[in-house]
PDB file of C-alpha atoms in Angstrom:
ATOM      1  CA  MET A   1    -239.617 143.363 -85.736  1.00 61.00           C
ATOM      2  CA  LEU A   2    -238.691 140.033 -84.117  1.00 75.00           C
ATOM      3  CA  LEU A   3    -236.755 141.797 -81.323  1.00 76.00           C
ATOM      4  CA  GLU A   4    -239.670 144.165 -80.829  1.00 82.00           C
ATOM      5  CA  GLY A   5    -242.052 141.245 -80.413  1.00 85.00           C
ATOM      6  CA  ILE A   6    -239.773 139.458 -77.958  1.00 84.00           C
ATOM      7  CA  GLU A   7    -239.391 142.617 -75.893  1.00 82.00           C
ATOM      8  CA  THR A   8    -243.176 142.971 -75.754  1.00 87.00           C
ATOM      9  CA  LEU A   9    -243.592 139.351 -74.664  1.00 87.00           C
ATOM     10  CA  LEU A  10    -241.000 139.775 -71.900  1.00 85.00           C
ATOM     11  CA  VAL A  11    -242.776 142.852 -70.545  1.00 85.00           C
ATOM     12  CA  LEU A  12    -246.178 141.149 -70.856  1.00 88.00           C
ATOM     13  CA  ALA A  13    -244.858 138.230 -68.808  1.00 88.00           C
ATOM     14  CA  GLU A  14    -243.958 140.678 -66.014  1.00 84.00           C
ATOM     15  CA  GLU A  15    -247.032 142.920 -66.172  1.00 86.00           C
ATOM     16  CA  GLY A  16    -249.754 140.346 -66.877  1.00 88.00           C
ATOM     17  CA  THR A  17    -252.078 142.602 -68.885  1.00 89.00           C
ATOM     18  CA  MET A  18    -252.037 144.264 -72.303  1.00 88.00           C
ATOM     19  CA  SER A  19    -252.840 147.678 -70.825  1.00 87.00           C
ATOM     20  CA  ARG A  20    -249.990 147.691 -68.268  1.00 85.00           C
ATOM     21  CA  THR A  21    -247.611 146.384 -70.920  1.00 87.00           C
ATOM     22  CA  GLY A  22    -248.631 149.205 -73.255  1.00 84.00           C
ATOM     23  CA  SER A  23    -248.129 151.802 -70.527  1.00 79.00           C
ATOM     24  CA  ARG A  24    -244.646 150.518 -69.784  1.00 75.00           C
ATOM     25  CA  LEU A  25    -243.658 150.435 -73.460  1.00 77.00           C
ATOM     26  CA  TYR A  26    -245.409 153.758 -74.240  1.00 71.00           C
ATOM     27  CA  ILE A  27    -247.603 152.160 -76.900  1.00 83.00           C
ATOM     28  CA  SER A  28    -251.340 151.465 -77.137  1.00 85.00           C
ATOM     29  CA  GLN A  29    -252.993 148.261 -75.976  1.00 87.00           C
ATOM     30  CA  SER A  30    -253.859 147.406 -79.576  1.00 88.00           C
ATOM     31  CA  ALA A  31    -250.201 147.858 -80.563  1.00 88.00           C
ATOM     32  CA  VAL A  32    -249.220 145.343 -77.882  1.00 89.00           C
ATOM     33  CA  SER A  33    -251.747 142.883 -79.262  1.00 90.00           C
ATOM     34  CA  LYS A  34    -250.471 143.372 -82.835  1.00 91.00           C
ATOM     35  CA  ARG A  35    -246.843 142.833 -81.787  1.00 90.00           C
ATOM     36  CA  ILE A  36    -247.702 139.585 -80.024  1.00 91.00           C
ATOM     37  CA  ALA A  37    -249.795 138.418 -82.987  1.00 92.00           C
ATOM     38  CA  LYS A  38    -246.899 139.092 -85.384  1.00 91.00           C
ATOM     39  CA  LEU A  39    -244.505 137.215 -83.109  1.00 90.00           C
ATOM     40  CA  GLU A  40    -246.887 134.250 -82.971  1.00 91.00           C
ATOM     41  CA  ALA A  41    -247.191 134.268 -86.769  1.00 91.00           C
ATOM     42  CA  THR A  42    -243.400 134.436 -87.182  1.00 91.00           C
ATOM     43  CA  LEU A  43    -242.779 131.570 -84.763  1.00 90.00           C
ATOM     44  CA  GLY A  44    -245.815 129.545 -85.836  1.00 91.00           C
ATOM     45  CA  THR A  45    -247.019 128.939 -82.281  1.00 92.00           C
ATOM     46  CA  LYS A  46    -249.513 130.289 -79.761  1.00 93.00           C
ATOM     47  CA  LEU A  47    -247.907 132.381 -77.022  1.00 92.00           C
ATOM     48  CA  ILE A  48    -250.768 133.846 -74.967  1.00 91.00           C
ATOM     49  CA  ILE A  49    -254.239 132.833 -73.808  1.00 90.00           C
ATOM     50  CA  PRO A  50    -256.794 135.349 -72.462  1.00 85.00           C
ATOM     51  CA  ALA A  51    -257.685 134.694 -68.814  1.00 82.00           C
ATOM     52  CA  GLY A  52    -260.250 137.321 -67.866  1.00 78.00           C
ATOM     53  CA  ARG A  53    -258.490 140.657 -67.576  1.00 78.00           C
ATOM     54  CA  LEU A  54    -255.124 138.932 -67.382  1.00 84.00           C
ATOM     55  CA  ILE A  55    -253.033 137.172 -70.008  1.00 87.00           C
ATOM     56  CA  LYS A  56    -251.812 133.619 -69.462  1.00 90.00           C
ATOM     57  CA  LEU A  57    -248.616 132.482 -71.171  1.00 91.00           C
ATOM     58  CA  THR A  58    -248.523 129.164 -72.998  1.00 93.00           C
ATOM     59  CA  PRO A  59    -245.788 126.572 -72.342  1.00 92.00           C
ATOM     60  CA  ASP A  60    -244.159 127.657 -75.623  1.00 91.00           C
ATOM     61  CA  ALA A  61    -244.063 131.256 -74.371  1.00 90.00           C
ATOM     62  CA  HIS A  62    -242.442 130.208 -71.087  1.00 90.00           C
ATOM     63  CA  ALA A  63    -239.841 128.169 -72.977  1.00 90.00           C
ATOM     64  CA  LEU A  64    -239.085 131.094 -75.303  1.00 87.00           C
ATOM     65  CA  ILE A  65    -238.641 133.488 -72.379  1.00 85.00           C
ATOM     66  CA  LYS A  66    -236.370 131.063 -70.544  1.00 85.00           C
ATOM     67  CA  ASN A  67    -234.161 130.493 -73.593  1.00 83.00           C
ATOM     68  CA  VAL A  68    -234.139 133.950 -75.159  1.00 81.00           C
ATOM     69  CA  GLY A  69    -234.708 136.367 -72.268  1.00 75.00           C
ATOM     70  CA  PRO A  70    -231.137 136.571 -70.891  1.00 72.00           C
ATOM     71  CA  SER A  71    -229.589 136.857 -74.358  1.00 73.00           C
ATOM     72  CA  PHE A  72    -232.121 139.493 -75.380  1.00 71.00           C
ATOM     73  CA  ASN A  73    -231.293 141.633 -72.349  1.00 68.00           C
ATOM     74  CA  GLU A  74    -227.581 141.363 -73.099  1.00 67.00           C
ATOM     75  CA  ILE A  75    -228.137 142.372 -76.745  1.00 67.00           C
ATOM     76  CA  ARG A  76    -230.215 145.328 -75.612  1.00 65.00           C
ATOM     77  CA  GLY A  77    -227.435 146.328 -73.220  1.00 61.00           C
ATOM     78  CA  LEU A  78    -224.840 146.198 -76.003  1.00 61.00           C
ATOM     79  CA  ILE A  79    -227.041 148.368 -78.204  1.00 60.00           C
ATOM     80  CA  PHE A  80    -227.396 150.834 -75.336  1.00 58.00           C
ATOM     81  CA  GLU A  81    -223.627 151.054 -74.971  1.00 59.00           C
ATOM     82  CA  HIS A  82    -223.274 152.241 -78.561  1.00 57.00           C
ATOM     83  CA  GLN A  83    -225.799 155.042 -78.215  1.00 57.00           C
ATOM     84  CA  ASN A  84    -224.485 158.566 -77.928  1.00 56.00           C
ATOM     85  CA  LEU A  85    -225.690 160.591 -74.962  1.00 55.00           C
ATOM     86  CA  ASP A  86    -225.929 164.258 -75.800  1.00 55.00           C
ATOM     87  CA  ASP A  87    -226.454 167.007 -73.226  1.00 61.00           C
ATOM     88  CA  GLN A  88    -230.229 166.412 -73.161  1.00 66.00           C
ATOM     89  CA  SER A  89    -230.315 162.604 -73.235  1.00 78.00           C
ATOM     90  CA  ILE A  90    -231.876 161.065 -70.130  1.00 83.00           C
ATOM     91  CA  ILE A  91    -229.496 159.184 -67.833  1.00 87.00           C
ATOM     92  CA  THR A  92    -231.413 156.667 -65.717  1.00 89.00           C
ATOM     93  CA  LEU A  93    -230.184 155.965 -62.198  1.00 94.00           C
ATOM     94  CA  ASP A  94    -231.820 152.883 -60.673  1.00 94.00           C
ATOM     95  CA  CYS A  95    -231.442 152.792 -56.881  1.00 94.00           C
ATOM     96  CA  SER A  96    -232.342 150.980 -53.737  1.00 92.00           C
ATOM     97  CA  GLU A  97    -234.933 153.185 -52.045  1.00 90.00           C
ATOM     98  CA  THR A  98    -233.121 153.057 -48.707  1.00 90.00           C
ATOM     99  CA  LEU A  99    -229.822 154.118 -50.259  1.00 92.00           C
ATOM    100  CA  VAL A 100    -231.088 157.045 -52.283  1.00 92.00           C
ATOM    101  CA  ALA A 101    -232.936 158.330 -49.210  1.00 91.00           C
ATOM    102  CA  GLY A 102    -230.081 157.696 -46.798  1.00 91.00           C
ATOM    103  CA  TYR A 103    -227.072 158.823 -48.776  1.00 93.00           C
ATOM    104  CA  LEU A 104    -227.887 160.533 -52.080  1.00 92.00           C
ATOM    105  CA  ALA A 105    -230.733 162.998 -51.525  1.00 89.00           C
ATOM    106  CA  ASN A 106    -228.589 166.079 -50.894  1.00 90.00           C
ATOM    107  CA  ALA A 107    -225.948 165.219 -53.483  1.00 92.00           C
ATOM    108  CA  LEU A 108    -228.503 164.532 -56.220  1.00 91.00           C
ATOM    109  CA  GLY A 109    -230.477 167.644 -55.341  1.00 90.00           C
ATOM    110  CA  THR A 110    -227.351 169.709 -55.998  1.00 91.00           C
ATOM    111  CA  TYR A 111    -226.404 167.656 -59.068  1.00 90.00           C
ATOM    112  CA  PHE A 112    -229.863 168.159 -60.614  1.00 89.00           C
ATOM    113  CA  GLN A 113    -229.325 171.914 -60.664  1.00 89.00           C
ATOM    114  CA  LYS A 114    -226.485 171.379 -63.165  1.00 87.00           C
ATOM    115  CA  ASP A 115    -227.868 168.421 -65.130  1.00 86.00           C
ATOM    116  CA  LYS A 116    -231.656 168.128 -65.167  1.00 86.00           C
ATOM    117  CA  TYR A 117    -231.664 165.266 -67.655  1.00 87.00           C
ATOM    118  CA  ILE A 118    -231.441 162.437 -65.143  1.00 89.00           C
ATOM    119  CA  SER A 119    -234.219 160.094 -64.059  1.00 90.00           C
ATOM    120  CA  ILE A 120    -234.193 158.234 -60.733  1.00 92.00           C
ATOM    121  CA  THR A 121    -236.089 154.976 -60.266  1.00 91.00           C
ATOM    122  CA  THR A 122    -236.181 152.691 -57.218  1.00 91.00           C
ATOM    123  CA  HIS A 123    -236.218 148.887 -57.201  1.00 89.00           C
ATOM    124  CA  HIS A 124    -234.873 145.935 -55.278  1.00 86.00           C
ATOM    125  CA  THR A 125    -231.364 144.759 -56.143  1.00 89.00           C
ATOM    126  CA  PRO A 126    -232.310 141.881 -58.510  1.00 85.00           C
ATOM    127  CA  VAL A 127    -234.308 144.291 -60.692  1.00 86.00           C
ATOM    128  CA  ILE A 128    -231.555 146.925 -60.592  1.00 91.00           C
ATOM    129  CA  VAL A 129    -229.046 144.317 -61.790  1.00 89.00           C
ATOM    130  CA  GLU A 130    -231.344 143.254 -64.607  1.00 83.00           C
ATOM    131  CA  ASN A 131    -231.977 146.854 -65.661  1.00 85.00           C
ATOM    132  CA  VAL A 132    -228.265 147.722 -65.843  1.00 88.00           C
ATOM    133  CA  GLN A 133    -227.458 144.542 -67.746  1.00 82.00           C
ATOM    134  CA  SER A 134    -230.189 145.260 -70.283  1.00 78.00           C
ATOM    135  CA  GLY A 135    -229.439 148.969 -70.654  1.00 79.00           C
ATOM    136  CA  LYS A 136    -232.751 150.084 -69.139  1.00 82.00           C
ATOM    137  CA  ALA A 137    -230.678 151.880 -66.507  1.00 88.00           C
ATOM    138  CA  SER A 138    -227.376 153.650 -67.075  1.00 88.00           C
ATOM    139  CA  ILE A 139    -226.250 153.261 -63.454  1.00 94.00           C
ATOM    140  CA  GLY A 140    -227.377 151.096 -60.557  1.00 95.00           C
ATOM    141  CA  PHE A 141    -226.909 151.849 -56.848  1.00 96.00           C
ATOM    142  CA  CYS A 142    -227.803 148.743 -54.913  1.00 93.00           C
ATOM    143  CA  ALA A 143    -227.572 147.008 -51.548  1.00 91.00           C
ATOM    144  CA  GLY A 144    -227.005 143.344 -50.816  1.00 87.00           C
ATOM    145  CA  HIS A 145    -225.172 140.567 -52.563  1.00 86.00           C
ATOM    146  CA  LEU A 146    -224.845 140.565 -56.346  1.00 88.00           C
ATOM    147  CA  PRO A 147    -225.297 137.442 -58.490  1.00 84.00           C
ATOM    148  CA  ALA A 148    -222.240 135.256 -59.002  1.00 80.00           C
ATOM    149  CA  GLN A 149    -221.968 136.218 -62.672  1.00 79.00           C
ATOM    150  CA  TYR A 150    -222.647 139.585 -64.253  1.00 81.00           C
ATOM    151  CA  SER A 151    -221.507 141.609 -67.254  1.00 79.00           C
ATOM    152  CA  PHE A 152    -220.970 145.048 -65.749  1.00 87.00           C
ATOM    153  CA  ILE A 153    -218.535 146.932 -63.543  1.00 91.00           C
ATOM    154  CA  ALA A 154    -219.362 146.593 -59.837  1.00 95.00           C
ATOM    155  CA  GLU A 155    -217.701 149.160 -57.603  1.00 94.00           C
ATOM    156  CA  HIS A 156    -217.881 148.163 -53.933  1.00 95.00           C
ATOM    157  CA  LEU A 157    -218.411 151.337 -51.913  1.00 95.00           C
ATOM    158  CA  MET A 158    -218.944 150.097 -48.355  1.00 94.00           C
ATOM    159  CA  ASP A 159    -220.417 147.405 -46.111  1.00 93.00           C
ATOM    160  CA  GLU A 160    -223.429 148.937 -44.433  1.00 93.00           C
ATOM    161  CA  PRO A 161    -224.079 147.797 -40.842  1.00 93.00           C
ATOM    162  CA  PHE A 162    -227.456 146.922 -39.348  1.00 94.00           C
ATOM    163  CA  LYS A 163    -228.877 147.862 -36.000  1.00 95.00           C
ATOM    164  CA  LEU A 164    -231.682 146.400 -33.941  1.00 97.00           C
ATOM    165  CA  VAL A 165    -234.352 149.041 -33.474  1.00 97.00           C
ATOM    166  CA  PHE A 166    -236.920 148.750 -30.683  1.00 97.00           C
ATOM    167  CA  LYS A 167    -239.042 150.971 -28.455  1.00 96.00           C
ATOM    168  CA  GLN A 168    -237.935 149.157 -25.285  1.00 95.00           C
ATOM    169  CA  PRO A 169    -234.343 148.651 -24.050  1.00 95.00           C
ATOM    170  CA  LEU A 170    -232.624 145.491 -25.291  1.00 95.00           C
ATOM    171  CA  THR A 171    -230.079 143.969 -22.929  1.00 93.00           C
ATOM    172  CA  ALA A 172    -229.761 140.658 -24.780  1.00 93.00           C
ATOM    173  CA  LEU A 173    -230.339 139.303 -28.252  1.00 94.00           C
ATOM    174  CA  PRO A 174    -234.069 138.894 -28.875  1.00 95.00           C
ATOM    175  CA  LYS A 175    -235.466 135.498 -29.821  1.00 95.00           C
ATOM    176  CA  ALA A 176    -237.547 136.876 -32.713  1.00 96.00           C
ATOM    177  CA  ILE A 177    -237.199 139.969 -34.895  1.00 96.00           C
ATOM    178  CA  VAL A 178    -238.795 141.680 -37.890  1.00 96.00           C
ATOM    179  CA  VAL A 179    -236.657 141.389 -41.027  1.00 94.00           C
ATOM    180  CA  ASN A 180    -236.911 142.235 -44.693  1.00 91.00           C
ATOM    181  CA  ASP A 181    -237.701 139.628 -47.348  1.00 87.00           C
ATOM    182  CA  LEU A 182    -235.148 136.858 -46.823  1.00 87.00           C
ATOM    183  CA  LYS A 183    -236.176 135.241 -50.115  1.00 83.00           C
ATOM    184  CA  ASN A 184    -234.712 138.212 -51.939  1.00 77.00           C
ATOM    185  CA  PRO A 185    -231.356 136.950 -53.322  1.00 73.00           C
ATOM    186  CA  SER A 186    -229.572 140.039 -52.025  1.00 72.00           C
ATOM    187  CA  ASN A 187    -230.738 139.306 -48.439  1.00 80.00           C
ATOM    188  CA  ILE A 188    -230.550 135.540 -48.386  1.00 80.00           C
ATOM    189  CA  SER A 189    -227.221 135.408 -46.506  1.00 82.00           C
ATOM    190  CA  GLN A 190    -228.925 136.949 -43.455  1.00 88.00           C
ATOM    191  CA  ALA A 191    -231.039 133.838 -42.941  1.00 88.00           C
ATOM    192  CA  ALA A 192    -228.024 131.638 -42.138  1.00 88.00           C
ATOM    193  CA  VAL A 193    -226.670 134.119 -39.579  1.00 90.00           C
ATOM    194  CA  LEU A 194    -230.023 134.417 -37.812  1.00 92.00           C
ATOM    195  CA  GLN A 195    -230.474 130.643 -37.779  1.00 92.00           C
ATOM    196  CA  LYS A 196    -227.017 130.174 -36.267  1.00 92.00           C
ATOM    197  CA  LEU A 197    -227.916 132.620 -33.494  1.00 93.00           C
ATOM    198  CA  GLY A 198    -231.279 130.999 -32.867  1.00 93.00           C
ATOM    199  CA  ILE A 199    -233.212 134.125 -33.885  1.00 95.00           C
ATOM    200  CA  THR A 200    -236.575 133.566 -35.568  1.00 94.00           C
ATOM    201  CA  PRO A 201    -237.715 135.918 -38.376  1.00 93.00           C
ATOM    202  CA  LEU A 202    -241.053 136.954 -36.890  1.00 93.00           C
ATOM    203  CA  MET A 203    -242.215 138.773 -40.043  1.00 92.00           C
ATOM    204  CA  GLU A 204    -240.628 139.426 -43.417  1.00 92.00           C
ATOM    205  CA  MET A 205    -241.470 142.917 -44.637  1.00 91.00           C
ATOM    206  CA  ASP A 206    -240.891 144.497 -48.025  1.00 87.00           C
ATOM    207  CA  SER A 207    -239.924 147.864 -46.558  1.00 90.00           C
ATOM    208  CA  TYR A 208    -237.255 148.663 -43.972  1.00 92.00           C
ATOM    209  CA  THR A 209    -239.158 151.850 -43.164  1.00 93.00           C
ATOM    210  CA  ALA A 210    -242.224 149.809 -42.237  1.00 94.00           C
ATOM    211  CA  SER A 211    -240.076 147.444 -40.159  1.00 95.00           C
ATOM    212  CA  ALA A 212    -238.548 150.356 -38.256  1.00 96.00           C
ATOM    213  CA  GLN A 213    -241.897 152.008 -37.589  1.00 96.00           C
ATOM    214  CA  LEU A 214    -243.357 148.757 -36.251  1.00 96.00           C
ATOM    215  CA  ALA A 215    -240.351 148.370 -33.948  1.00 97.00           C
ATOM    216  CA  LEU A 216    -240.671 151.941 -32.706  1.00 97.00           C
ATOM    217  CA  ALA A 217    -244.343 151.246 -31.972  1.00 96.00           C
ATOM    218  CA  GLY A 218    -243.279 148.359 -29.743  1.00 95.00           C
ATOM    219  CA  MET A 219    -244.406 145.398 -31.852  1.00 95.00           C
ATOM    220  CA  ALA A 220    -241.020 143.653 -32.028  1.00 96.00           C
ATOM    221  CA  PRO A 221    -237.332 144.487 -32.573  1.00 97.00           C
ATOM    222  CA  ALA A 222    -236.462 145.042 -36.232  1.00 97.00           C
ATOM    223  CA  LEU A 223    -233.232 144.604 -38.161  1.00 95.00           C
ATOM    224  CA  VAL A 224    -232.684 147.963 -39.834  1.00 95.00           C
ATOM    225  CA  PRO A 225    -229.782 149.211 -42.006  1.00 93.00           C
ATOM    226  CA  GLN A 226    -227.881 152.336 -41.062  1.00 93.00           C
ATOM    227  CA  SER A 227    -229.299 154.282 -44.047  1.00 92.00           C
ATOM    228  CA  ILE A 228    -232.838 153.917 -42.691  1.00 93.00           C
ATOM    229  CA  VAL A 229    -231.730 154.870 -39.168  1.00 95.00           C
ATOM    230  CA  LYS A 230    -230.235 158.005 -40.713  1.00 92.00           C
ATOM    231  CA  THR A 231    -233.217 158.779 -42.963  1.00 93.00           C
ATOM    232  CA  LEU A 232    -235.784 158.407 -40.176  1.00 95.00           C
ATOM    233  CA  SER A 233    -233.547 160.170 -37.628  1.00 95.00           C
ATOM    234  CA  ILE A 234    -234.076 157.339 -35.170  1.00 96.00           C
ATOM    235  CA  ASP A 235    -232.737 158.312 -31.766  1.00 96.00           C
ATOM    236  CA  ASP A 236    -229.732 156.377 -30.470  1.00 95.00           C
ATOM    237  CA  LYS A 237    -231.739 155.231 -27.434  1.00 96.00           C
ATOM    238  CA  TYR A 238    -233.847 153.061 -29.752  1.00 97.00           C
ATOM    239  CA  CYS A 239    -230.850 151.546 -31.587  1.00 97.00           C
ATOM    240  CA  PHE A 240    -228.954 148.533 -30.263  1.00 96.00           C
ATOM    241  CA  GLU A 241    -225.818 146.736 -31.379  1.00 94.00           C
ATOM    242  CA  PHE A 242    -224.614 143.276 -30.416  1.00 94.00           C
ATOM    243  CA  ALA A 243    -221.251 141.736 -31.227  1.00 93.00           C
ATOM    244  CA  GLU A 244    -222.988 138.576 -32.441  1.00 92.00           C
ATOM    245  CA  LEU A 245    -224.667 140.593 -35.217  1.00 91.00           C
ATOM    246  CA  ALA A 246    -221.498 142.300 -36.448  1.00 91.00           C
ATOM    247  CA  GLU A 247    -221.307 140.073 -39.525  1.00 89.00           C
ATOM    248  CA  LEU A 248    -224.801 141.166 -40.559  1.00 89.00           C
ATOM    249  CA  THR A 249    -223.762 143.855 -43.014  1.00 90.00           C
ATOM    250  CA  ARG A 250    -224.875 144.403 -46.579  1.00 91.00           C
ATOM    251  CA  PRO A 251    -222.450 145.352 -49.336  1.00 92.00           C
ATOM    252  CA  ILE A 252    -223.244 148.552 -51.209  1.00 94.00           C
ATOM    253  CA  HIS A 253    -222.318 148.584 -54.908  1.00 95.00           C
ATOM    254  CA  LEU A 254    -222.404 151.068 -57.727  1.00 96.00           C
ATOM    255  CA  ILE A 255    -222.850 149.192 -60.999  1.00 95.00           C
ATOM    256  CA  TYR A 256    -222.600 150.311 -64.616  1.00 92.00           C
ATOM    257  CA  ARG A 257    -221.634 148.960 -68.016  1.00 84.00           C
ATOM    258  CA  GLN A 258    -217.993 149.477 -68.910  1.00 81.00           C
ATOM    259  CA  ASN A 259    -218.596 151.429 -72.106  1.00 79.00           C
ATOM    260  CA  SER A 260    -221.183 153.646 -70.405  1.00 80.00           C
ATOM    261  CA  TYR A 261    -218.518 154.921 -68.022  1.00 83.00           C
ATOM    262  CA  LYS A 262    -216.605 156.331 -70.996  1.00 81.00           C
ATOM    263  CA  LEU A 263    -219.409 158.863 -71.503  1.00 83.00           C
ATOM    264  CA  PRO A 264    -218.517 162.092 -69.634  1.00 87.00           C
ATOM    265  CA  ARG A 265    -222.000 162.667 -68.170  1.00 87.00           C
ATOM    266  CA  VAL A 266    -222.249 159.107 -66.871  1.00 88.00           C
ATOM    267  CA  LYS A 267    -218.729 159.280 -65.428  1.00 91.00           C
ATOM    268  CA  HIS A 268    -219.530 162.563 -63.674  1.00 92.00           C
ATOM    269  CA  LEU A 269    -222.681 161.118 -62.099  1.00 93.00           C
ATOM    270  CA  VAL A 270    -220.799 157.994 -60.979  1.00 94.00           C
ATOM    271  CA  GLU A 271    -218.124 160.141 -59.330  1.00 94.00           C
ATOM    272  CA  THR A 272    -220.801 162.259 -57.623  1.00 94.00           C
ATOM    273  CA  ILE A 273    -222.395 159.175 -56.087  1.00 94.00           C
ATOM    274  CA  VAL A 274    -219.044 157.746 -54.945  1.00 94.00           C
ATOM    275  CA  ASP A 275    -218.208 161.025 -53.202  1.00 94.00           C
ATOM    276  CA  ALA A 276    -221.621 161.119 -51.492  1.00 93.00           C
ATOM    277  CA  VAL A 277    -221.357 157.676 -49.891  1.00 92.00           C
ATOM    278  CA  PRO A 278    -219.458 157.608 -46.574  1.00 88.00           C
ATOM    279  CA  LYS A 279    -216.458 155.319 -46.473  1.00 76.00           C
ATOM    280  CA  ALA A 280    -217.533 154.164 -43.009  1.00 62.00           C
ATOM    281  CA  VAL A 281    -220.668 154.614 -40.940  1.00 57.00           C
TER     282      VAL A 281
END
């Protein structure tokens, strides 16, 4: 019951409301409230304070999450590793949206005809890493730099190049471009390269597709990964490469827990993804 209460508190901290927490945990709003109340009674401290429709965490709740959250996710991941996956157990594949669209659509469409018990979710890399470490996802397919320390297998598949996309011809490096969120840990290395080149991030988007569409509309050049160029079928005449930007690549990794790979269905899906990703683009 203690683990159940901690899990509920962790989700509540992310979602902010009892109703969204209940939806994510597949329980009622009243069940969420009861779990939190039991956790408060067990710990002898107040953890939440109503704030209109939202829930505000107390300092004790923040301290508990900081101290227990990482260990809880690791415990949950270890429990996941010891579960048996039968032929109808759901295997969750957590992916970068750009990667699943750019490289996996055809392969997974074919794969799904043989194994319909897979679920695909899309997140940014930090969330994918967290989900694999905690066992929420069986496999992660992510772009960008991984954290310095992690407790899973990380298979480096390729370094994906970027291109500058723009409606008008580019004969020299632009002074300002549209980029994706440079505060995202997986993208943060791009900031140093752009600063060194004297290029200003004009806007930081949350979607490479949006960045590309703005560039194609003539707003400003955008830094776009090859997977998005492929997905949107952007014509070569709108794509530009400069030697100075050659180091702006993003590593593509397939991540999974070591014991999960021993399961035949997980291993088969991993191998399918590896085969679908080009070794060079």
